[in-house]
Tab-separated table of C-alpha atoms in Angstrom:
chain	number	residue	atom	x	y	z
A	1307	UNK	CA	11.929	-64.912	-74.038
A	1308	UNK	CA	8.587	-66.330	-75.080
A	1309	UNK	CA	6.808	-68.340	-72.440
A	1310	UNK	CA	4.500	-71.245	-73.016
A	1311	UNK	CA	1.652	-69.262	-71.466
A	1312	UNK	CA	2.294	-66.464	-73.972
A	1313	UNK	CA	2.263	-68.957	-76.832
A	1314	UNK	CA	-1.151	-70.070	-75.618
A	1315	UNK	CA	-2.250	-66.594	-74.535
A	1316	UNK	CA	-5.846	-66.911	-75.707
A	1317	UNK	CA	-8.444	-66.375	-73.039
A	1318	UNK	CA	-10.389	-69.376	-71.807
A	1319	UNK	CA	-14.120	-69.221	-71.163
A	1320	UNK	CA	-15.694	-69.325	-67.714
A	1321	UNK	CA	-17.329	-72.673	-68.424
A	1322	UNK	CA	-14.126	-74.265	-69.760
A	1323	UNK	CA	-12.133	-73.210	-66.700
A	1324	UNK	CA	-14.938	-74.324	-64.394
A	1325	UNK	CA	-15.163	-77.725	-66.093
A	1326	UNK	CA	-11.430	-78.424	-65.756
A	1327	UNK	CA	-11.265	-77.400	-62.104
A	1328	UNK	CA	-14.523	-79.196	-61.315
A	1329	UNK	CA	-12.982	-82.423	-62.608
A	1330	UNK	CA	-9.860	-81.811	-60.525
A	1331	UNK	CA	-11.971	-81.047	-57.474
A	1332	UNK	CA	-13.320	-84.610	-57.394
A	1333	UNK	CA	-9.916	-86.304	-57.540
A	1334	UNK	CA	-7.527	-83.935	-55.733
A	1335	UNK	CA	-6.901	-85.897	-52.569
A	1336	UNK	CA	-3.909	-85.418	-50.319
A	1337	UNK	CA	-3.964	-81.780	-49.202
A	1338	UNK	CA	-2.254	-78.630	-50.517
A	1339	UNK	CA	1.068	-80.258	-51.415
A	1340	UNK	CA	-0.721	-82.858	-53.536
A	1341	UNK	CA	-2.945	-80.177	-55.095
A	1342	UNK	CA	0.165	-78.375	-56.325
A	1343	UNK	CA	1.150	-81.610	-58.020
A	1344	UNK	CA	-2.281	-82.081	-59.579
A	1345	UNK	CA	-2.304	-78.486	-60.863
A	1346	UNK	CA	1.175	-78.814	-62.302
A	1347	UNK	CA	0.184	-81.976	-64.167
A	1348	UNK	CA	-3.037	-80.419	-65.478
A	1349	UNK	CA	-1.877	-76.929	-66.419
A	1350	UNK	CA	1.860	-77.175	-67.133
A	1351	UNK	CA	2.455	-80.666	-68.460
A	1352	UNK	CA	-0.904	-81.296	-70.113
A	1353	UNK	CA	-2.205	-77.870	-71.235
A	1354	UNK	CA	0.922	-75.691	-71.037
A	1355	UNK	CA	-0.994	-72.737	-69.635
A	1356	UNK	CA	2.072	-71.684	-67.624
A	1357	UNK	CA	5.787	-72.330	-67.513
A	1358	UNK	CA	7.374	-73.928	-64.465
A	1359	UNK	CA	8.873	-70.518	-63.600
A	1360	UNK	CA	5.513	-68.765	-63.688
A	1361	UNK	CA	3.886	-71.573	-61.762
A	1362	UNK	CA	6.654	-71.492	-59.165
A	1363	UNK	CA	6.112	-67.752	-58.718
A	1364	UNK	CA	2.417	-68.313	-58.126
A	1365	UNK	CA	3.105	-71.078	-55.605
A	1366	UNK	CA	5.663	-68.885	-53.849
A	1367	UNK	CA	3.212	-65.973	-53.685
A	1368	UNK	CA	0.571	-68.212	-52.128
A	1369	UNK	CA	3.057	-69.123	-49.392
A	1370	UNK	CA	3.459	-65.481	-48.389
A	1371	UNK	CA	-0.254	-64.636	-48.221
A	1372	UNK	CA	-2.812	-65.783	-45.658
A	1373	UNK	CA	-5.525	-68.070	-46.918
A	1374	UNK	CA	-5.848	-71.470	-48.610
A	1375	UNK	CA	-2.574	-71.862	-50.506
A	1376	UNK	CA	-3.563	-74.401	-53.143
A	1377	UNK	CA	-6.897	-72.680	-53.778
A	1378	UNK	CA	-5.058	-69.396	-54.261
A	1379	UNK	CA	-2.812	-71.090	-56.805
A	1380	UNK	CA	-5.890	-72.407	-58.630
A	1381	UNK	CA	-7.577	-69.005	-58.458
A	1382	UNK	CA	-4.422	-67.392	-59.856
A	1383	UNK	CA	-4.290	-69.839	-62.771
A	1384	UNK	CA	-7.938	-69.147	-63.602
A	1385	UNK	CA	-7.358	-65.387	-63.216
A	1386	UNK	CA	-4.506	-65.407	-65.707
A	1387	UNK	CA	-6.481	-67.400	-68.287
A	1388	UNK	CA	-9.871	-65.716	-67.890
A	1389	UNK	CA	-9.538	-62.594	-65.762
A	1390	UNK	CA	-11.583	-62.192	-62.603
A	1391	UNK	CA	-14.387	-64.425	-63.895
A	1392	UNK	CA	-11.779	-67.085	-64.689
A	1393	UNK	CA	-10.504	-66.944	-61.113
A	1394	UNK	CA	-14.053	-67.286	-59.803
A	1395	UNK	CA	-14.661	-70.222	-62.167
A	1396	UNK	CA	-11.512	-71.937	-60.884
A	1397	UNK	CA	-12.543	-71.403	-57.255
A	1398	UNK	CA	-16.102	-72.620	-57.772
A	1399	UNK	CA	-15.037	-75.622	-59.818
A	1400	UNK	CA	-12.293	-76.785	-57.488
A	1401	UNK	CA	-14.218	-76.130	-54.270
A	1402	UNK	CA	-17.732	-77.261	-55.160
A	1403	UNK	CA	-17.067	-81.040	-55.023
A	1404	UNK	CA	-15.564	-80.725	-51.548
A	1405	UNK	CA	-18.442	-78.497	-50.402
A	1406	UNK	CA	-20.981	-81.040	-51.674
A	1407	UNK	CA	-19.211	-83.910	-49.911
A	1408	UNK	CA	-18.843	-81.961	-46.666
A	1409	UNK	CA	-22.547	-81.100	-46.742
A	1410	UNK	CA	-23.412	-84.763	-47.212
A	1411	UNK	CA	-21.093	-85.737	-44.372
A	1412	UNK	CA	-22.571	-83.049	-42.141
A	1413	UNK	CA	-26.022	-84.468	-42.802
A	1414	UNK	CA	-25.142	-88.114	-42.227
A	1415	UNK	CA	-22.741	-87.170	-39.398
A	1416	UNK	CA	-20.149	-89.792	-38.508
A	1417	UNK	CA	-21.942	-92.872	-39.847
A	1418	UNK	CA	-19.932	-93.015	-43.071
A	1419	UNK	CA	-16.599	-91.785	-41.745
A	1420	UNK	CA	-16.588	-94.572	-39.152
A	1421	UNK	CA	-17.066	-97.307	-41.768
A	1422	UNK	CA	-13.986	-99.483	-42.257
A	1423	UNK	CA	-14.313	-99.680	-46.046
A	1424	UNK	CA	-14.389	-95.887	-46.250
A	1425	UNK	CA	-11.181	-95.675	-44.230
A	1426	UNK	CA	-9.514	-98.208	-46.554
A	1427	UNK	CA	-10.468	-96.177	-49.635
A	1428	UNK	CA	-9.091	-93.020	-48.030
A	1429	UNK	CA	-5.877	-94.861	-47.206
A	1430	UNK	CA	-5.478	-95.838	-50.852
A	1431	UNK	CA	-5.991	-92.241	-51.949
A	1432	UNK	CA	-3.353	-91.079	-49.470
A	1433	UNK	CA	-0.948	-93.439	-51.251
A	1434	UNK	CA	-1.814	-91.723	-54.534
A	1435	UNK	CA	-0.939	-88.392	-52.904
A	1436	UNK	CA	2.583	-89.731	-52.284
A	1437	UNK	CA	2.941	-90.442	-56.008
A	1438	UNK	CA	1.583	-87.052	-57.060
A	1439	UNK	CA	3.699	-85.020	-54.639
A	1440	UNK	CA	6.857	-86.960	-55.516
A	1441	UNK	CA	6.197	-86.348	-59.214
A	1442	UNK	CA	5.714	-82.623	-58.572
A	1443	UNK	CA	8.995	-82.483	-56.649
A	1444	UNK	CA	10.862	-84.186	-59.478
A	1445	UNK	CA	9.469	-81.855	-62.124
A	1446	UNK	CA	10.003	-78.670	-60.130
A	1447	UNK	CA	13.472	-79.796	-59.035
A	1448	UNK	CA	14.496	-80.226	-62.660
A	1449	UNK	CA	13.216	-76.721	-63.440
A	1450	UNK	CA	14.392	-74.773	-60.397
A	1451	UNK	CA	17.468	-76.590	-59.084
A	1452	UNK	CA	19.967	-76.472	-61.935
A	1453	UNK	CA	22.805	-74.756	-60.047
A	1454	UNK	CA	24.721	-75.658	-56.905
A	1455	UNK	CA	23.258	-72.668	-55.089
A	1456	UNK	CA	19.625	-73.419	-55.914
A	1457	UNK	CA	20.128	-77.101	-55.068
A	1458	UNK	CA	21.637	-76.043	-51.750
A	1459	UNK	CA	18.714	-73.699	-51.033
A	1460	UNK	CA	16.195	-76.479	-51.734
A	1461	UNK	CA	17.983	-79.010	-49.529
A	1462	UNK	CA	18.589	-76.490	-46.732
A	1463	UNK	CA	14.900	-75.549	-46.784
A	1464	UNK	CA	13.844	-79.191	-46.584
A	1465	UNK	CA	16.273	-79.894	-43.735
A	1466	UNK	CA	15.111	-76.841	-41.773
A	1467	UNK	CA	11.434	-77.732	-42.108
A	1468	UNK	CA	11.986	-81.407	-41.335
A	1469	UNK	CA	13.860	-80.539	-38.138
A	1470	UNK	CA	11.696	-77.570	-37.116
A	1471	UNK	CA	8.329	-77.783	-38.893
A	1472	UNK	CA	6.770	-74.509	-37.764
A	1473	UNK	CA	5.163	-71.582	-39.535
A	1474	UNK	CA	7.999	-69.317	-38.356
A	1475	UNK	CA	10.534	-71.651	-39.973
A	1476	UNK	CA	8.589	-71.685	-43.234
A	1477	UNK	CA	8.392	-67.897	-43.438
A	1478	UNK	CA	12.033	-67.527	-42.380
A	1479	UNK	CA	13.435	-69.894	-45.009
A	1480	UNK	CA	11.392	-68.233	-47.746
A	1481	UNK	CA	12.666	-64.799	-46.748
A	1482	UNK	CA	16.266	-66.051	-46.546
A	1483	UNK	CA	15.926	-67.779	-49.923
A	1484	UNK	CA	14.604	-64.549	-51.438
A	1485	UNK	CA	17.551	-62.586	-50.038
A	1486	UNK	CA	20.060	-65.150	-51.299
A	1487	UNK	CA	18.444	-65.193	-54.722
A	1488	UNK	CA	18.239	-61.396	-54.962
A	1489	UNK	CA	21.915	-61.048	-54.084
A	1490	UNK	CA	23.426	-64.022	-55.916
A	1491	UNK	CA	21.047	-64.849	-58.792
A	1492	UNK	CA	20.013	-61.420	-60.077
A	1493	UNK	CA	22.065	-61.746	-63.247
A	1494	UNK	CA	19.596	-64.240	-64.692
A	1495	UNK	CA	17.183	-63.112	-67.373
A	1496	UNK	CA	13.851	-62.267	-65.723
A	1497	UNK	CA	10.489	-63.724	-66.579
A	1498	UNK	CA	8.476	-61.377	-68.773
A	1499	UNK	CA	5.405	-60.077	-66.958
A	1500	UNK	CA	1.972	-61.259	-67.989
A	1501	UNK	CA	-0.580	-58.970	-69.611
A	1502	UNK	CA	-4.051	-59.133	-68.094
A	1503	UNK	CA	-7.288	-58.105	-69.728
A	1504	UNK	CA	-8.777	-57.085	-66.378
A	1505	UNK	CA	-7.601	-53.510	-65.730
A	1506	UNK	CA	-8.388	-53.394	-62.037
A	1507	UNK	CA	-6.466	-51.120	-59.737
A	1508	UNK	CA	-4.701	-53.235	-57.132
A	1509	UNK	CA	-5.739	-50.900	-54.326
A	1510	UNK	CA	-9.427	-51.761	-54.789
A	1511	UNK	CA	-9.340	-55.410	-53.594
A	1512	UNK	CA	-6.870	-54.444	-50.854
A	1513	UNK	CA	-9.206	-51.696	-49.617
A	1514	UNK	CA	-12.153	-54.121	-49.722
A	1515	UNK	CA	-10.147	-56.677	-47.744
A	1516	UNK	CA	-9.366	-54.127	-45.019
A	1517	UNK	CA	-12.913	-52.754	-44.998
A	1518	UNK	CA	-14.379	-56.201	-44.397
A	1519	UNK	CA	-11.672	-57.148	-41.898
A	1520	UNK	CA	-12.308	-54.158	-39.644
A	1521	UNK	CA	-15.894	-53.339	-40.576
A	1522	UNK	CA	-17.611	-56.721	-40.230
A	1523	UNK	CA	-17.052	-57.027	-36.454
A	1524	UNK	CA	-18.825	-53.679	-36.021
A	1525	UNK	CA	-21.997	-54.854	-37.788
A	1526	UNK	CA	-21.963	-58.495	-36.721
A	1527	UNK	CA	-24.797	-57.922	-34.266
A	1528	UNK	CA	-27.157	-57.136	-37.147
A	1529	UNK	CA	-27.916	-60.811	-37.698
A	1530	UNK	CA	-26.576	-64.273	-37.003
A	1531	UNK	CA	-25.717	-64.647	-40.706
A	1532	UNK	CA	-23.571	-61.493	-40.712
A	1533	UNK	CA	-21.851	-62.578	-37.498
A	1534	UNK	CA	-21.145	-66.006	-38.969
A	1535	UNK	CA	-19.607	-64.464	-42.098
A	1536	UNK	CA	-17.572	-62.071	-39.949
A	1537	UNK	CA	-16.181	-64.859	-37.766
A	1538	UNK	CA	-15.062	-66.980	-40.681
A	1539	UNK	CA	-13.708	-63.977	-42.568
A	1540	UNK	CA	-11.499	-63.160	-39.578
A	1541	UNK	CA	-10.266	-66.768	-39.503
A	1542	UNK	CA	-9.506	-66.771	-43.230
A	1543	UNK	CA	-7.575	-63.515	-42.857
A	1544	UNK	CA	-5.272	-64.959	-40.211
A	1545	UNK	CA	-4.471	-68.410	-41.556
A	1546	UNK	CA	-0.841	-68.561	-42.625
A	1547	UNK	CA	0.785	-71.889	-43.335
A	1548	UNK	CA	-1.948	-74.026	-44.871
A	1549	UNK	CA	-5.220	-75.722	-44.092
A	1550	UNK	CA	-4.237	-77.350	-40.821
A	1551	UNK	CA	-3.638	-73.930	-39.246
A	1552	UNK	CA	-7.340	-73.191	-39.616
A	1553	UNK	CA	-8.145	-75.823	-36.961
A	1554	UNK	CA	-7.297	-73.805	-33.822
A	1555	UNK	CA	-8.800	-70.637	-35.295
A	1556	UNK	CA	-12.119	-72.295	-36.061
A	1557	UNK	CA	-12.059	-74.057	-32.705
A	1558	UNK	CA	-11.896	-70.656	-31.025
A	1559	UNK	CA	-14.822	-69.457	-33.143
A	1560	UNK	CA	-16.966	-72.483	-32.364
A	1561	UNK	CA	-16.296	-72.542	-28.628
A	1562	UNK	CA	-19.094	-74.362	-26.817
A	1563	UNK	CA	-21.531	-74.103	-29.732
A	1564	UNK	CA	-20.454	-77.506	-31.072
A	1565	UNK	CA	-19.444	-80.666	-29.268
A	1566	UNK	CA	-15.803	-81.718	-29.418
A	1567	UNK	CA	-16.729	-85.016	-31.076
A	1568	UNK	CA	-18.721	-83.288	-33.789
A	1569	UNK	CA	-15.952	-80.749	-34.356
A	1570	UNK	CA	-13.268	-83.433	-34.730
A	1571	UNK	CA	-15.524	-85.491	-37.001
A	1572	UNK	CA	-15.754	-82.521	-39.335
A	1573	UNK	CA	-12.005	-82.031	-39.187
A	1574	UNK	CA	-11.382	-85.684	-40.047
A	1575	UNK	CA	-13.898	-85.484	-42.894
A	1576	UNK	CA	-12.132	-82.413	-44.323
A	1577	UNK	CA	-8.914	-84.404	-44.534
A	1578	UNK	CA	-10.673	-87.371	-46.123
A	1579	UNK	CA	-12.494	-85.625	-48.974
A	1580	UNK	CA	-10.795	-84.220	-52.084
A	1581	UNK	CA	-10.248	-80.527	-52.608
A	1582	UNK	CA	-9.278	-77.744	-50.192
A	1583	UNK	CA	-9.229	-78.449	-46.476
A	1584	UNK	CA	-10.781	-75.031	-45.850
A	1585	UNK	CA	-14.151	-76.607	-46.653
A	1586	UNK	CA	-13.989	-77.707	-43.030
A	1587	UNK	CA	-15.816	-74.366	-42.678
A	1588	UNK	CA	-18.700	-75.849	-44.698
A	1589	UNK	CA	-19.244	-78.526	-42.072
A	1590	UNK	CA	-18.944	-76.081	-39.169
A	1591	UNK	CA	-21.225	-73.498	-40.769
A	1592	UNK	CA	-23.874	-76.157	-41.309
A	1593	UNK	CA	-23.801	-76.989	-37.609
A	1594	UNK	CA	-23.688	-73.398	-36.334
A	1595	UNK	CA	-26.808	-72.144	-38.110
A	1596	UNK	CA	-29.448	-74.802	-37.390
A	1597	UNK	CA	-32.316	-72.559	-38.513
A	1598	UNK	CA	-30.934	-72.578	-42.095
A	1599	UNK	CA	-27.988	-74.998	-42.168
A	1600	UNK	CA	-27.383	-74.920	-45.934
A	1601	UNK	CA	-27.132	-71.135	-45.863
A	1602	UNK	CA	-24.840	-71.370	-42.856
A	1603	UNK	CA	-22.535	-73.775	-44.710
A	1604	UNK	CA	-22.287	-71.502	-47.756
A	1605	UNK	CA	-21.808	-68.322	-45.700
A	1606	UNK	CA	-19.007	-69.886	-43.667
A	1607	UNK	CA	-17.338	-71.265	-46.796
A	1608	UNK	CA	-17.346	-67.919	-48.587
A	1609	UNK	CA	-16.213	-66.136	-45.439
A	1610	UNK	CA	-13.098	-68.260	-44.969
A	1611	UNK	CA	-12.039	-68.187	-48.653
A	1612	UNK	CA	-12.707	-64.582	-49.701
A	1613	UNK	CA	-9.934	-62.762	-47.776
A	1614	UNK	CA	-7.151	-64.851	-49.317
A	1615	UNK	CA	-8.517	-64.231	-52.822
A	1616	UNK	CA	-8.844	-60.469	-52.273
A	1617	UNK	CA	-5.211	-60.285	-51.197
A	1618	UNK	CA	-4.114	-62.402	-54.150
A	1619	UNK	CA	-5.896	-60.114	-56.629
A	1620	UNK	CA	-4.394	-57.072	-54.913
A	1621	UNK	CA	-0.842	-58.382	-55.237
A	1622	UNK	CA	-0.894	-60.559	-58.353
A	1623	UNK	CA	-0.871	-57.833	-61.008
A	1624	UNK	CA	2.057	-55.969	-59.459
A	1625	UNK	CA	3.732	-59.269	-58.635
A	1626	UNK	CA	3.949	-60.170	-62.320
A	1627	UNK	CA	5.295	-56.709	-63.185
A	1628	UNK	CA	7.869	-56.832	-60.410
A	1629	UNK	CA	9.036	-60.213	-61.673
A	1630	UNK	CA	10.648	-58.461	-64.657
A	1631	UNK	CA	13.150	-56.618	-62.412
A	1632	UNK	CA	16.547	-58.383	-62.116
A	1633	UNK	CA	16.776	-58.295	-58.313
A	1634	UNK	CA	13.183	-59.477	-57.915
A	1635	UNK	CA	13.670	-62.165	-60.567
A	1636	UNK	CA	16.722	-63.414	-58.682
A	1637	UNK	CA	14.783	-63.397	-55.416
A	1638	UNK	CA	12.009	-65.390	-57.069
A	1639	UNK	CA	14.542	-67.912	-58.338
A	1640	UNK	CA	15.724	-68.380	-54.757
A	1641	UNK	CA	12.152	-68.713	-53.502
A	1642	UNK	CA	11.295	-71.209	-56.261
A	1643	UNK	CA	14.178	-73.385	-55.094
A	1644	UNK	CA	12.902	-73.067	-51.516
A	1645	UNK	CA	9.428	-74.148	-52.672
A	1646	UNK	CA	11.011	-77.405	-53.851
A	1647	UNK	CA	12.364	-77.839	-50.319
A	1648	UNK	CA	8.917	-77.105	-48.918
A	1649	UNK	CA	7.452	-79.875	-51.046
A	1650	UNK	CA	10.219	-82.293	-50.041
A	1651	UNK	CA	9.423	-81.734	-46.362
A	1652	UNK	CA	5.681	-82.019	-47.057
A	1653	UNK	CA	6.279	-85.287	-48.913
A	1654	UNK	CA	7.603	-86.747	-45.683
A	1655	UNK	CA	5.256	-85.010	-43.236
A	1656	UNK	CA	2.297	-85.283	-43.505
A	1657	UNK	CA	1.991	-87.081	-46.873
A	1658	UNK	CA	4.415	-90.018	-46.470
A	1659	UNK	CA	4.050	-90.546	-42.727
A	1660	UNK	CA	0.259	-90.648	-42.892
A	1661	UNK	CA	0.162	-93.015	-45.885
A	1662	UNK	CA	3.075	-95.489	-45.678
A	1663	UNK	CA	2.618	-97.814	-42.725
A	1664	UNK	CA	3.629	-101.220	-44.138
A	1665	UNK	CA	5.904	-102.367	-47.019
A	1666	UNK	CA	2.852	-103.106	-49.155
A	1667	UNK	CA	1.975	-99.397	-49.092
A	1668	UNK	CA	5.337	-98.507	-50.593
A	1669	UNK	CA	4.859	-101.217	-53.206
A	1670	UNK	CA	1.562	-99.613	-54.291
A	1671	UNK	CA	3.318	-96.231	-54.500
A	1672	UNK	CA	6.075	-97.627	-56.739
A	1673	UNK	CA	3.496	-99.227	-59.029
A	1674	UNK	CA	1.601	-95.936	-59.152
A	1675	UNK	CA	4.761	-94.018	-60.044
A	1676	UNK	CA	5.399	-96.444	-62.908
A	1677	UNK	CA	1.845	-96.062	-64.207
A	1678	UNK	CA	1.985	-92.265	-63.995
A	1679	UNK	CA	5.453	-91.600	-65.398
A	1680	UNK	CA	6.011	-94.420	-67.880
A	1681	UNK	CA	2.511	-95.415	-68.962
A	1682	UNK	CA	1.053	-91.878	-68.620
A	1683	UNK	CA	-2.121	-93.223	-67.020
A	1684	UNK	CA	-4.667	-90.411	-66.457
A	1685	UNK	CA	-5.143	-89.223	-62.873
A	1686	UNK	CA	-8.799	-90.262	-62.827
A	1687	UNK	CA	-7.782	-93.885	-63.532
A	1688	UNK	CA	-5.114	-93.714	-60.867
A	1689	UNK	CA	-7.717	-92.504	-58.366
A	1690	UNK	CA	-9.903	-95.524	-59.133
A	1691	UNK	CA	-6.964	-97.943	-58.966
A	1692	UNK	CA	-5.663	-96.568	-55.676
A	1693	UNK	CA	-9.146	-96.673	-54.157
A	1694	UNK	CA	-9.240	-100.369	-55.066
A	1695	UNK	CA	-5.683	-100.784	-53.741
A	1696	UNK	CA	-6.802	-99.341	-50.421
A	1697	UNK	CA	-9.662	-101.820	-50.230
A	1698	UNK	CA	-7.372	-104.691	-51.220
A	1699	UNK	CA	-4.543	-103.798	-48.809
A	1700	UNK	CA	-5.906	-105.601	-45.702
A	1701	UNK	CA	-6.736	-108.677	-47.812
A	1702	UNK	CA	-3.299	-108.816	-49.455
A	1703	UNK	CA	-1.617	-108.081	-46.142
A	1704	UNK	CA	-3.240	-111.166	-44.614
A	1705	UNK	CA	-1.991	-113.330	-47.470
A	1706	UNK	CA	1.676	-112.347	-47.267
């Protein structure tokens, strides 16, 4: 079969990829689940860079690897359209807005995050995340859940994660879905593997990942900068299950070097700004290297992101080739259905539960869904409207 990404198989320049992801980086509120929705809208529906099947494979792969899931998905999209430099452009573009905002927040501390109007704007943007995630679920459900078995896998995954929302449950349901798909869905025609212009051997990034993982602790005493990079690299190598898992790991790294109030302020800020939550490391790095705080922020940020990207590069090329095998293609179909279940559970917790507190919130969400699906309003306009809705919510609530 001919995929949409093969129809538009031309390579995209570094600057073009950077520009697209930089724009997304300023408006991608709501965490990893919402980011998957934003990416799907931007690169499947709007630009047709990938098919839903290829995108689902990339999302599924990011669930199996440690690191920032949504950023790995973005890196993978950039990698497929522009090689290694395209992946770097996607990472820089999507992450830079969040890094800038976290640096500003680190400088001004908690003065802005404590302001009531800021909290109202953030609340409105959380409501937009409900719309985006729900839209992603609908689109991916229509693509991946066309049989009784795949529908059952998606619902069973959602039920399992809603009742037992742990990392072990997430990994278990993905493995079970892969086994079910490999056994029961292997007669489906596989997705044709992608052809990449970058002819890197997969063992190279894997070897570099292991070298840094085990070698950095041995040379950390050379300087405070090297030790800082080592600490955050170790954290990034161990984070399975999304951005929130990085909290306890970074807390162990920080120890008594940072006050609890300052640490939690940074954590709250990371949830409030758009882009990847892993830029929490930007805030912490700024605080941990007072002699050169900007350098500390950048070192910590690179340290926590790099391991996940090295592993993605190591696996991605073979992953696409393996996807052409019937058993693997069937397993991927099962995992894609499970990813829909993952998003359904994420729509409820944390997206829905953190955003919908009063009936008016649900009313804003329904209006947003209408504007997105029927009137095709661009995301940037929806961001502005939902920011205003957040500011207006307490006023309207007092009138009704």
